[in-house]
CSV table of C-alpha atoms and ligand atoms in Angstrom, one decimal:
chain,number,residue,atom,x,y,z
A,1,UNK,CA,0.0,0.0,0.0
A,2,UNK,CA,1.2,3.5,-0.8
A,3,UNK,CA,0.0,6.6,1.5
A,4,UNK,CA,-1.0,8.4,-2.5
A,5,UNK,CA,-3.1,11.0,-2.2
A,6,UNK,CA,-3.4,10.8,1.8
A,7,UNK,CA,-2.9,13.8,3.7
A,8,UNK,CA,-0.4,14.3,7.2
A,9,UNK,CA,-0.7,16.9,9.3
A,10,UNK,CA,2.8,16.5,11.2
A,11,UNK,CA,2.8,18.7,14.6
A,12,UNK,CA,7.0,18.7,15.4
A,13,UNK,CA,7.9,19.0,19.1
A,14,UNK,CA,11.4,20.5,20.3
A,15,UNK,CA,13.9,17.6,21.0
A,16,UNK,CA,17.0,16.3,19.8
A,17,UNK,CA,15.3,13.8,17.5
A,18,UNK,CA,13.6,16.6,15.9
A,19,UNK,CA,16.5,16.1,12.6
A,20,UNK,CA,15.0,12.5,12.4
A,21,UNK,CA,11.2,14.0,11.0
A,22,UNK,CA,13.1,15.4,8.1
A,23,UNK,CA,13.8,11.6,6.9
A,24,UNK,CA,10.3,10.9,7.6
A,25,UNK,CA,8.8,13.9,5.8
A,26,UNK,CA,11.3,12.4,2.8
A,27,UNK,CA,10.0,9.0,3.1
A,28,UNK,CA,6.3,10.5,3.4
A,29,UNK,CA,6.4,12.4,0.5
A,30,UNK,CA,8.5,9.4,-1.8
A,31,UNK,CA,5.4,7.4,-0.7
A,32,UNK,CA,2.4,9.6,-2.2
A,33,UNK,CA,1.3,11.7,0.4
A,34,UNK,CA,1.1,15.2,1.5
A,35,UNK,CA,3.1,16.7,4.4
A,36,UNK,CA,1.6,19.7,6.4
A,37,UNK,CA,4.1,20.5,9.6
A,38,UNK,CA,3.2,22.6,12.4
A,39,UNK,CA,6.4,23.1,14.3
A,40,UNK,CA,6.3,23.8,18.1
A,41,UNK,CA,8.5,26.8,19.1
A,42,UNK,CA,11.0,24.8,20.8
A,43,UNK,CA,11.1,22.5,17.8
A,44,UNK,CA,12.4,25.4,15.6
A,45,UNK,CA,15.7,25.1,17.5
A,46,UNK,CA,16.1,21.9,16.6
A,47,UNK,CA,14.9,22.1,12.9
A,48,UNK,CA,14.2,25.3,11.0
A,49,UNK,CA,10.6,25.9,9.2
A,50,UNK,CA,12.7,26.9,5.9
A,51,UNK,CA,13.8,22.6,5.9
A,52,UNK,CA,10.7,22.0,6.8
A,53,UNK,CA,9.0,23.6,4.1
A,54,UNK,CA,11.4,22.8,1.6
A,55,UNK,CA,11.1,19.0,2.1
A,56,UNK,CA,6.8,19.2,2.0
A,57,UNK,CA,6.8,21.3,-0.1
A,58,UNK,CA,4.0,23.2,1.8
A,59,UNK,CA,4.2,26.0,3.8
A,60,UNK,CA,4.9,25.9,7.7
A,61,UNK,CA,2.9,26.4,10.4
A,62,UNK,CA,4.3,27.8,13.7
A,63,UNK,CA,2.0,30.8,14.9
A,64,UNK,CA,-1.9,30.2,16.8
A,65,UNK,CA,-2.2,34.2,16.1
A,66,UNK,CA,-0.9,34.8,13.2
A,67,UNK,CA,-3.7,36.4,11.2
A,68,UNK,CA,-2.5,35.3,7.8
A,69,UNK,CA,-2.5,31.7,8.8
A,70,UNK,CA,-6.4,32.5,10.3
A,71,UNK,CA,-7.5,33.9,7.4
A,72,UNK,CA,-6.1,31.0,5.4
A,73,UNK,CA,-6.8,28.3,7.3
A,74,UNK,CA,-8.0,28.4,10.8
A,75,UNK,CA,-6.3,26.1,13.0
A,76,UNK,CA,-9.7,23.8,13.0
A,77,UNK,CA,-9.4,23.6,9.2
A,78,UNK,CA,-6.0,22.7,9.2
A,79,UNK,CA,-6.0,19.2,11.4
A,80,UNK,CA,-10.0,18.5,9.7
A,81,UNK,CA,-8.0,18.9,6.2
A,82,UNK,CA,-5.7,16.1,7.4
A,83,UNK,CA,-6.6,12.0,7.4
A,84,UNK,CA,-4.0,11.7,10.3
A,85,UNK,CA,-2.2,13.7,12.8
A,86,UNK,CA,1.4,12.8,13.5
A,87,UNK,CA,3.1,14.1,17.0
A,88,UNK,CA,7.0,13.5,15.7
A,89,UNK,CA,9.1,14.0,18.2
A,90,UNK,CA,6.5,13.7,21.0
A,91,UNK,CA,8.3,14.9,23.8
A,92,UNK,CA,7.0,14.9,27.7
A,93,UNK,CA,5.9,18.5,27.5
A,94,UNK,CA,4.0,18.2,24.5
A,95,UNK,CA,2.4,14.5,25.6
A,96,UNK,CA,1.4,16.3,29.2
A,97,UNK,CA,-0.3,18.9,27.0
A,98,UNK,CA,-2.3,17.0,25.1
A,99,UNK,CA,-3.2,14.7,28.4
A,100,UNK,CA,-4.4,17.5,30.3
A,101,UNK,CA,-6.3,19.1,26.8
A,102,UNK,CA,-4.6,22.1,26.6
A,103,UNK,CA,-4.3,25.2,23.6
A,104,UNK,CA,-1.9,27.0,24.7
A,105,UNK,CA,0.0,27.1,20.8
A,106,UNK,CA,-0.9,25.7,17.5
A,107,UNK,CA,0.6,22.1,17.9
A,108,UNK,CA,-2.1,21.4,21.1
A,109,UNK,CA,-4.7,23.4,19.6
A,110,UNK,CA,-4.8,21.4,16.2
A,111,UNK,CA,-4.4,18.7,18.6
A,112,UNK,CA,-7.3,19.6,20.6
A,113,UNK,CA,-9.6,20.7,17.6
A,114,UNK,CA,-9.3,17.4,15.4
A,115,UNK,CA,-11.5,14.5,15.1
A,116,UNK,CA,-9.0,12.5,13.2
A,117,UNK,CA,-6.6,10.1,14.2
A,118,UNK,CA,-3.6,10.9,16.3
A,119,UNK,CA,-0.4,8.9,16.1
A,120,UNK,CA,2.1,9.9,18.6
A,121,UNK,CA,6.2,8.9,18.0
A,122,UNK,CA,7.3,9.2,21.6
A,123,UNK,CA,11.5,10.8,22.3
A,124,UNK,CA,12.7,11.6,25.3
A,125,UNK,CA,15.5,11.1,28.3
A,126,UNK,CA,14.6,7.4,29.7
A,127,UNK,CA,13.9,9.0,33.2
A,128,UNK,CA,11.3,11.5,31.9
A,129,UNK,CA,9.9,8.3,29.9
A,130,UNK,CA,9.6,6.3,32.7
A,131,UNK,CA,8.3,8.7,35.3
A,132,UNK,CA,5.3,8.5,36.4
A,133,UNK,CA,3.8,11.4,35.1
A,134,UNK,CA,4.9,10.4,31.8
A,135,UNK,CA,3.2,6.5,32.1
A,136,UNK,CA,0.0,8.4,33.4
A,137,UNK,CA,-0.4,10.6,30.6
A,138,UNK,CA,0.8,8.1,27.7
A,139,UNK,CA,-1.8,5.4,29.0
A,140,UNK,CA,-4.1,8.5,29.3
A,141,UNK,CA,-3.9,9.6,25.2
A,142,UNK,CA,-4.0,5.3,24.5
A,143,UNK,CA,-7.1,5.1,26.5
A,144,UNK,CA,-8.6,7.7,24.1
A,145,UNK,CA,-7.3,6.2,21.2
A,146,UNK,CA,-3.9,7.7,20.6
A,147,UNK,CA,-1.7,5.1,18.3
A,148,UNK,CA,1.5,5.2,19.4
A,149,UNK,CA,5.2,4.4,17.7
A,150,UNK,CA,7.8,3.1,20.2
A,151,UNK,CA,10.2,4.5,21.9
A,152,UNK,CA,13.0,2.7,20.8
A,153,UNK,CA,15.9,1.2,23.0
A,154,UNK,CA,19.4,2.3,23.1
A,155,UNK,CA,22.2,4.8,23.3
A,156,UNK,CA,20.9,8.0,23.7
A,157,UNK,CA,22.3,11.8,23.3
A,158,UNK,CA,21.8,12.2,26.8
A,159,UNK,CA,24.5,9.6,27.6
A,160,UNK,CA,22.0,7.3,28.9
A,161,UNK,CA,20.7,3.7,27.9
A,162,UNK,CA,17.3,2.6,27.7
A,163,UNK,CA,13.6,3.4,26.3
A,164,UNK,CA,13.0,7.1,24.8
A,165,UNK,CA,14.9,6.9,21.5
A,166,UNK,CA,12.7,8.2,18.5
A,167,UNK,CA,11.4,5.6,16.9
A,168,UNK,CA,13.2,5.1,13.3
A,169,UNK,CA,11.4,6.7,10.3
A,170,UNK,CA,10.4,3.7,8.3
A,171,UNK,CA,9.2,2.5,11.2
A,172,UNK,CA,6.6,5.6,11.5
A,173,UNK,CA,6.3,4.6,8.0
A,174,UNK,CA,5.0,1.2,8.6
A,175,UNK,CA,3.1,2.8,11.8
A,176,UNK,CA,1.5,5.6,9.9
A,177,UNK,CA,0.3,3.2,7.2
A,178,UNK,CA,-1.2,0.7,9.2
A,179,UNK,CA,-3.0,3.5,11.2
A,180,UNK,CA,-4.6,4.6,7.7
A,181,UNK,CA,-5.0,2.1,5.3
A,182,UNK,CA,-8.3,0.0,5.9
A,183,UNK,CA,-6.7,-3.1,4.1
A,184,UNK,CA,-4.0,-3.0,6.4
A,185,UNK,CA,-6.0,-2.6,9.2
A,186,UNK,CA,-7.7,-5.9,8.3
A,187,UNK,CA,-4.3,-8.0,7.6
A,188,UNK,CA,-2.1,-6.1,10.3
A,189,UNK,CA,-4.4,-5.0,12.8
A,190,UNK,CA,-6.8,-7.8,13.1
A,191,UNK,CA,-8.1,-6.7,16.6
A,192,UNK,CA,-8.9,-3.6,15.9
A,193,UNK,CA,-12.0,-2.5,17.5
A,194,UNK,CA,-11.3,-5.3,20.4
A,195,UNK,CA,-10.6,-4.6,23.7
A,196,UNK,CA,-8.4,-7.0,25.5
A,197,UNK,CA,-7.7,-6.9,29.4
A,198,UNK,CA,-4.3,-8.3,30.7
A,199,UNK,CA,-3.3,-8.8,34.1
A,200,UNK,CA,0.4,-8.7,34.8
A,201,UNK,CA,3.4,-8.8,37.5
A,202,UNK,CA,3.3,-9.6,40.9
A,203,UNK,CA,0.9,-8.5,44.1
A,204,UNK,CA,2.0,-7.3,47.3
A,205,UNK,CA,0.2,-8.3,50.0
A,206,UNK,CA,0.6,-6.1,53.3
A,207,UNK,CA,2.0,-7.8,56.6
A,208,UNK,CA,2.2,-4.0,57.8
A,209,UNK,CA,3.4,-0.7,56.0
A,210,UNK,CA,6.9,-2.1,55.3
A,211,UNK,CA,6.1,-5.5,55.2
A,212,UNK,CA,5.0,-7.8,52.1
A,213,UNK,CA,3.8,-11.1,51.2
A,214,UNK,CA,4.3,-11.6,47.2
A,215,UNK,CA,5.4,-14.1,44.2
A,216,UNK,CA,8.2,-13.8,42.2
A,217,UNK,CA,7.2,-12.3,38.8
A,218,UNK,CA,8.9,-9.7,36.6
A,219,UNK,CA,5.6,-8.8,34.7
A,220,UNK,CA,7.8,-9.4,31.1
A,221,UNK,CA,5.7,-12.0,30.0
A,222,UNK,CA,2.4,-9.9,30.9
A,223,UNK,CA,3.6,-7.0,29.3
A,224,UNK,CA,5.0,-8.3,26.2
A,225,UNK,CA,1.5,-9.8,26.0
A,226,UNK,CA,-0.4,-6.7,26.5
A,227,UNK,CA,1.9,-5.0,23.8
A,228,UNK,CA,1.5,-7.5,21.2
A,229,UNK,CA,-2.3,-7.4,21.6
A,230,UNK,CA,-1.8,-3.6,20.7
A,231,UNK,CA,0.2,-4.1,18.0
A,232,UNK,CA,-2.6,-6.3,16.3
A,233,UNK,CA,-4.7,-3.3,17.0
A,234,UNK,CA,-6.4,-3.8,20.3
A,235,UNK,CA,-6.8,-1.7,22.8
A,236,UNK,CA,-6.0,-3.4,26.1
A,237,UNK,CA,-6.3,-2.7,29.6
A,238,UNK,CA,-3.5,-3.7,31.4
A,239,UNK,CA,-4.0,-4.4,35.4
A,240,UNK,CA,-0.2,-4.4,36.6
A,241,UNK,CA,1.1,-5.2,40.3
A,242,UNK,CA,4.2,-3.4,41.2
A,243,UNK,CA,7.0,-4.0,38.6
A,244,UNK,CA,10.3,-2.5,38.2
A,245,UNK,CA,9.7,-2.1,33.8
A,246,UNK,CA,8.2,0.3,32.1
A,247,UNK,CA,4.8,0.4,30.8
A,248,UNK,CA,4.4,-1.2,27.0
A,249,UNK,CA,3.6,2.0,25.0
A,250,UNK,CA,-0.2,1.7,23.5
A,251,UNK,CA,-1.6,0.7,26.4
A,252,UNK,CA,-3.9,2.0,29.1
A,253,UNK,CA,-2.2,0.8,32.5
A,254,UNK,CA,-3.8,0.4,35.9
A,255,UNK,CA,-0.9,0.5,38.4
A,256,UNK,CA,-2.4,-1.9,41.3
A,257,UNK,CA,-0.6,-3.3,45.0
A,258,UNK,CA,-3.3,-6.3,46.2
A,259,UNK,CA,-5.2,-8.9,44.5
A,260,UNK,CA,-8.2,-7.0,45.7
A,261,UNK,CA,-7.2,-3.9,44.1
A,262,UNK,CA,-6.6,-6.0,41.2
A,263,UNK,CA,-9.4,-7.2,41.0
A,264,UNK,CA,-11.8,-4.3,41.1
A,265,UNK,CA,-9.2,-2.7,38.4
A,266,UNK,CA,-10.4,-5.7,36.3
A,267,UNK,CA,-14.2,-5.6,36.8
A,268,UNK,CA,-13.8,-2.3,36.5
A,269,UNK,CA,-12.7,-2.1,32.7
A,270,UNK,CA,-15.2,-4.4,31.5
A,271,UNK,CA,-17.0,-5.9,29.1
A,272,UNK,CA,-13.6,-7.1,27.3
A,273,UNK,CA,-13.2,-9.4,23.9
A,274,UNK,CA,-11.2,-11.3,25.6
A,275,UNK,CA,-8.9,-11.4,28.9
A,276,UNK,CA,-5.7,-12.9,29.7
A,277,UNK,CA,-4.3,-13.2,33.5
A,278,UNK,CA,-0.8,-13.3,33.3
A,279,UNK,CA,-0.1,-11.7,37.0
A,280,UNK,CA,1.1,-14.0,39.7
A,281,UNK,CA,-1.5,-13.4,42.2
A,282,UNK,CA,-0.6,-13.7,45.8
A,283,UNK,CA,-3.2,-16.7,47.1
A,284,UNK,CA,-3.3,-15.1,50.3
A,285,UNK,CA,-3.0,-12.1,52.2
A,286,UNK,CA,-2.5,-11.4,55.8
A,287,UNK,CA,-6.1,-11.5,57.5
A,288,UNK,CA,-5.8,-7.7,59.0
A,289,UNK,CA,-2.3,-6.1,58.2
A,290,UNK,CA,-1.1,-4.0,61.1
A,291,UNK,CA,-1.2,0.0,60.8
A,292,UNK,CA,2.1,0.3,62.5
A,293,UNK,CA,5.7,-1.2,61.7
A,294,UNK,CA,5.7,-4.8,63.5
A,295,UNK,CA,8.0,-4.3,66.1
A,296,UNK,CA,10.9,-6.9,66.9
A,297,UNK,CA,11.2,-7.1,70.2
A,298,UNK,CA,14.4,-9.3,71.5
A,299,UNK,CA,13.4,-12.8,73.0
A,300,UNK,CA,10.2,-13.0,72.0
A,301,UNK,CA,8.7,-14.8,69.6
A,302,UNK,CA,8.5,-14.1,65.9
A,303,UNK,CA,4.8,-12.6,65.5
A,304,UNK,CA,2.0,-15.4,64.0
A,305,UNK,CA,0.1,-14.6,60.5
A,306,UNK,CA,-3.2,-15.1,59.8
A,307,UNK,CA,-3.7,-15.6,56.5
A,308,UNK,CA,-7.2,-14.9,54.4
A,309,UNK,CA,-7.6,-16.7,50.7
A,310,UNK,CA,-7.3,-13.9,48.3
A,311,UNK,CA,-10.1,-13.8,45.3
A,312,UNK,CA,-9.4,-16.0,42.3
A,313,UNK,CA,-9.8,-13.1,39.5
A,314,UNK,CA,-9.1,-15.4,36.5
A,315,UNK,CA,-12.0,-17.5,38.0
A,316,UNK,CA,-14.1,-14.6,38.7
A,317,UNK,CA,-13.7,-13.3,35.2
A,318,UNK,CA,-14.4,-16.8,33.6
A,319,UNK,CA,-17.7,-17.3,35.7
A,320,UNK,CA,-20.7,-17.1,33.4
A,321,UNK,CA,-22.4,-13.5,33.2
A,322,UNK,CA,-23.3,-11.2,30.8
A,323,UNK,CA,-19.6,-9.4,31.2
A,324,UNK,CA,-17.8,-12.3,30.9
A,325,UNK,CA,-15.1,-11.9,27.9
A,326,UNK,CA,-15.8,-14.5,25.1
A,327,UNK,CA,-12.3,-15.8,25.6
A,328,UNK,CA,-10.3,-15.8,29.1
A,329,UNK,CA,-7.0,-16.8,29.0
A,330,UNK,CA,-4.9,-18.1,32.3
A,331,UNK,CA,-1.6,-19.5,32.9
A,332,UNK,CA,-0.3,-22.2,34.9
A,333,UNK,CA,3.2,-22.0,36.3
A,334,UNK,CA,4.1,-25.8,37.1
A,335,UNK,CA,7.2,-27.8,38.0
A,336,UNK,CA,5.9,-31.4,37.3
A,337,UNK,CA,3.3,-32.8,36.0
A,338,UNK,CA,2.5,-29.7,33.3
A,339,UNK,CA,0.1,-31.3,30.8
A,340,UNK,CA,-2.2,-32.9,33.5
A,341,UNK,CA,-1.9,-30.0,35.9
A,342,UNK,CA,-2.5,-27.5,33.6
A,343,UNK,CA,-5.9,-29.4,32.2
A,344,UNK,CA,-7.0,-30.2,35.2
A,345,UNK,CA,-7.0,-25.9,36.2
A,346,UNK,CA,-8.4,-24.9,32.9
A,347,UNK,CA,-11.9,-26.6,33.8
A,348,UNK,CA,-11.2,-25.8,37.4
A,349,UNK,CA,-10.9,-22.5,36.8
A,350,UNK,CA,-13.5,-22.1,34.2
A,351,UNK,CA,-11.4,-20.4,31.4
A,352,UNK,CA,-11.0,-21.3,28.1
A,353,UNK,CA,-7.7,-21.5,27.4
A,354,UNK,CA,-4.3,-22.4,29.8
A,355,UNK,CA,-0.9,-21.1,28.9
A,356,UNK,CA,1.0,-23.6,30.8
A,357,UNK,CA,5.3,-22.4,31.8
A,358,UNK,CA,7.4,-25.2,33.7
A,359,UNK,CA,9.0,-22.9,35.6
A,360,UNK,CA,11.3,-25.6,37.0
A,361,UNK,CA,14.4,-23.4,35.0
A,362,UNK,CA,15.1,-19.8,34.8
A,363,UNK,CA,11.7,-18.8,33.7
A,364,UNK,CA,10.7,-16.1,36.1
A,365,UNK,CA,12.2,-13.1,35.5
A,366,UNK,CA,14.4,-14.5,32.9
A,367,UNK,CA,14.4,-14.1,29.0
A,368,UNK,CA,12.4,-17.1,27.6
A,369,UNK,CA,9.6,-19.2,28.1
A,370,UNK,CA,8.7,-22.7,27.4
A,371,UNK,CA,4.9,-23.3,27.4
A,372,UNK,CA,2.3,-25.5,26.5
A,373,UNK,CA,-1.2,-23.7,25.3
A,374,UNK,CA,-4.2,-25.8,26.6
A,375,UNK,CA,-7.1,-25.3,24.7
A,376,UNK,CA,-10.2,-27.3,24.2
A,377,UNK,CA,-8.8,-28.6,21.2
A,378,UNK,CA,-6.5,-30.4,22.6
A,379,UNK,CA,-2.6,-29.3,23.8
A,380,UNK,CA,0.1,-27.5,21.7
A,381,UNK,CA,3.7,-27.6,23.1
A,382,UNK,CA,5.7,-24.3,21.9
A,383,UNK,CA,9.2,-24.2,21.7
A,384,UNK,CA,11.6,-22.5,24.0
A,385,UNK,CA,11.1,-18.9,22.6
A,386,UNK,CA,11.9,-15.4,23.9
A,387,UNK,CA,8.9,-13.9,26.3
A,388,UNK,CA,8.3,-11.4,23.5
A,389,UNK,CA,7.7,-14.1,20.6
A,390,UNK,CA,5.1,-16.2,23.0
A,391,UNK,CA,3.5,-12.8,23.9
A,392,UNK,CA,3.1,-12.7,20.0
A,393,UNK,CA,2.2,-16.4,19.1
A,394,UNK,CA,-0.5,-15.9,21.5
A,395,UNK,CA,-2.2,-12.4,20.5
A,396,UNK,CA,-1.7,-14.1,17.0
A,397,UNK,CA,-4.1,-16.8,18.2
A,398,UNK,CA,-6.5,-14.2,20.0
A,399,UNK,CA,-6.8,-12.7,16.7
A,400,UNK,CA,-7.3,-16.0,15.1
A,401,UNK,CA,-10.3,-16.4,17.5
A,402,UNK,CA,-11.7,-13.8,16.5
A,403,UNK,CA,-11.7,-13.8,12.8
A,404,UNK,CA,-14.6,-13.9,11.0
A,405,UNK,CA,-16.5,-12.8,14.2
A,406,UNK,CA,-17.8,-9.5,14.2
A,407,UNK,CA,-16.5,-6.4,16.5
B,501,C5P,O1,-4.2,-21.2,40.9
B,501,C5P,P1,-3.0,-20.7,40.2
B,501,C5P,O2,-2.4,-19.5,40.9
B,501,C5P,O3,-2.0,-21.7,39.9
B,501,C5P,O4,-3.5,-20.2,38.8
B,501,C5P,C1,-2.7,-19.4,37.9
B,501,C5P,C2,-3.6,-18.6,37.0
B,501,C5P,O5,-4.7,-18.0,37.8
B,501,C5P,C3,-2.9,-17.4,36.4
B,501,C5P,O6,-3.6,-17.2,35.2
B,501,C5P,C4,-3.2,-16.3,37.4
B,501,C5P,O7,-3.1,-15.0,36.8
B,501,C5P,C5,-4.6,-16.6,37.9
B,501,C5P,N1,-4.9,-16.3,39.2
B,501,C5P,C6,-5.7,-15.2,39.5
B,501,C5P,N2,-6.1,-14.9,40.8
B,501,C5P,C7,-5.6,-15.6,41.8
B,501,C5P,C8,-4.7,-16.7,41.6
B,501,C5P,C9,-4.3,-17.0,40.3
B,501,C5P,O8,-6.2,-14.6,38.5
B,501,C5P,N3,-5.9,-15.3,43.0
């Protein structure tokens, strides 16, 4: 597919990366389409409107008051004239702005005013990316349908290694096309107009305010799940215990501590297509967890726990009702016995579907994953793969679930 005839509005924010949108606007217009570039005014120190302008072609648009660009085209006009709306860099600023809605200069304004779609190519310092503020409002934009293009991981210019490198422009390509061509939605994004919930990580369980009961999980497997449903188009809910990685870009996240709290996070963003409990859910939690620190007094004895059973989420989600997903997806971390076990918790449980790990190696926390997927056809035994290439064997399966079913 070519982007012929298709029209970008591409609204340029102020960081380093800014030189990379020049590439992009190159690659846009070798492709078909038309470039229109609003530039921020810190992006004009990284790139100047007269490359801008020479590359589309088009004039630039930098000024909310300019009269000449009213009269021409009111800033409502200019991001309705467009079929998408590309944010290339999006830095922090300009992804708190359009968060908290504001208009306070053309980029957010045309951001404000359109009803087209927005795609959003994240760059920034890895510690801006990863603070909070920063997951809050990126899960924000997803939850209101803001596509979004990495960030990449690497070397940045900071000095600094990790998550917040612009993504790379034929990768915005590929982004940009699947976010406008309908063919391409139907063979690249085949759960587009789904919404999956994933539950992922760990939860804490207080003994007291310093104090813990949880299970060893990283949350990789989780996430990588909850991205790869996004990247076949869904938009997914994911319900994460605490976890020392960054949210997967795309998603809406709901940052949770108990198994109670996760589980009225999950209720809570139903009806879902489908749902997938990945999280290693405490089973118990301590019966009334002390307000105060535990104090340890010498010679006496260690204090007892009581223990209450914590709810069973993937077993309340699979119980019949009107919201139950058409497809609930658990997993089943076992050291022996996986075939058998797993089965036997798949119609325990009532879900459709087991994802079954022995986790008898370095699976938790490590890179790879050997499972088993239990279904009620029978039970398919996956190769050792990386967490990221089971995460995408299985959303390929959710979508193959739901072909030929209708949204
Ligand atoms: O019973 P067990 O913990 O082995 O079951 C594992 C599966 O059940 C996983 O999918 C896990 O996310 C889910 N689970 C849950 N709530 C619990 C316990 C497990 O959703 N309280």
């Amino acid at each position: 597919m070519t982007l012929a005839g298709k029209r970008i509005l591409l609204v340029v924010g102020g960081g380093i990366a800014a030189y990379k949108v020049l590439e992009l606007i190159r690659l846009l217009r070798k492709d078909g389409a038309g470039v229109a570039a609003v530039l921020t005014a810190s992006a004009q120190h990284f790139v100047t409107p007269l490359s801008v302008q020479a590359l589309t072609e088009s004039r630039v648009y930098t000024d909310l008051f300019s009269l000449t660009d009213e009269n021409e085209m009111g800033h409502i006009q200019l991001s309705r004239a467009a079929d998408l709306l590309v944010v290339a860099p999006a830095t922090a600023n300009l992804l708190a702005r359009m968060a908290g809605g504001l208009a306070d200069d053309l980029a957010t304004t045309v951001l404000l005013a359109t009803d087209k779609p927005v795609l959003a190519a994240p760059a920034m310092n890895v510690r801006m990316w990863q603070h909070a503020a920063t997951r809050a409002n990126v899960s924000l934009l997803a939850s209101r349908g803001v596509a979004f293009v990495g960030p990449d991981e690497g070397p940045m210019a900071c000095n600094e290694y990790g998550p917040g490198r612009l993504a790379e422009p034929p990768a915005i390509l590929a982004a940009i096309r699947s976010a406008l061509g309908p063919a391409h939605v139907q063979a690249d994004r085949p759960l587009a107009g789904r919404h999956v919930l994933v539950t992922s990580g760990p939860t804490h369980e207080p003994i007291d305010p310093v104090r813990y009961i949880a299970n060893r999980s990283s949350g990789r497997q989780g996430h990588a799940i909850a991205a790869a449903l996004a990247a076949l188009g869904a938009r997914v809910t994911l319900v994460s215990g605490p976890v020392a990685i960054p949210d997967p870009p795309g998603v809406a996240v709901r940052h949770v501590e108990t198994a109670e709290e996760m589980l009225a996070a999950c209720t809570a963003a139903l009806p879902a297509d489908a749902a997938i409990c990945a999280a290693a859910v405490a089973d118990w939690r301590v019966a009334s967890a002390a307000a105060g620190k535990i104090k340890k007094v010498p010679g006496a004895p260690p204090p007892a726990l009581t223990l209450a059973t914590n709810p069973d989420i993937l077993a309340t989600l699979s119980a019949p009702g009107p919201d139950r997903p058409h497809l609930v997806v658990g997993f089943a971390a076992e050291t022996e016995n996986l075939d058998a076990n797993a089965s036997a918790k798949r119609a325990r449980k009532g879900c459709d579907w087991i994802v079954a790990n022995d986790v008898s190696g370095d699976v938790m926390g490590g890179e790879a994953n050997e499972v088993h997927l239990v279904t009620g056809g029978g039970i398919e035994a996956w190769p050792r793969l990386a967490k990221e290439e089971v995460a995408r064997r299985l959303a390929q399966r959710v979508a193959g679930h739901f072909a030929g079913r209708s949204a």
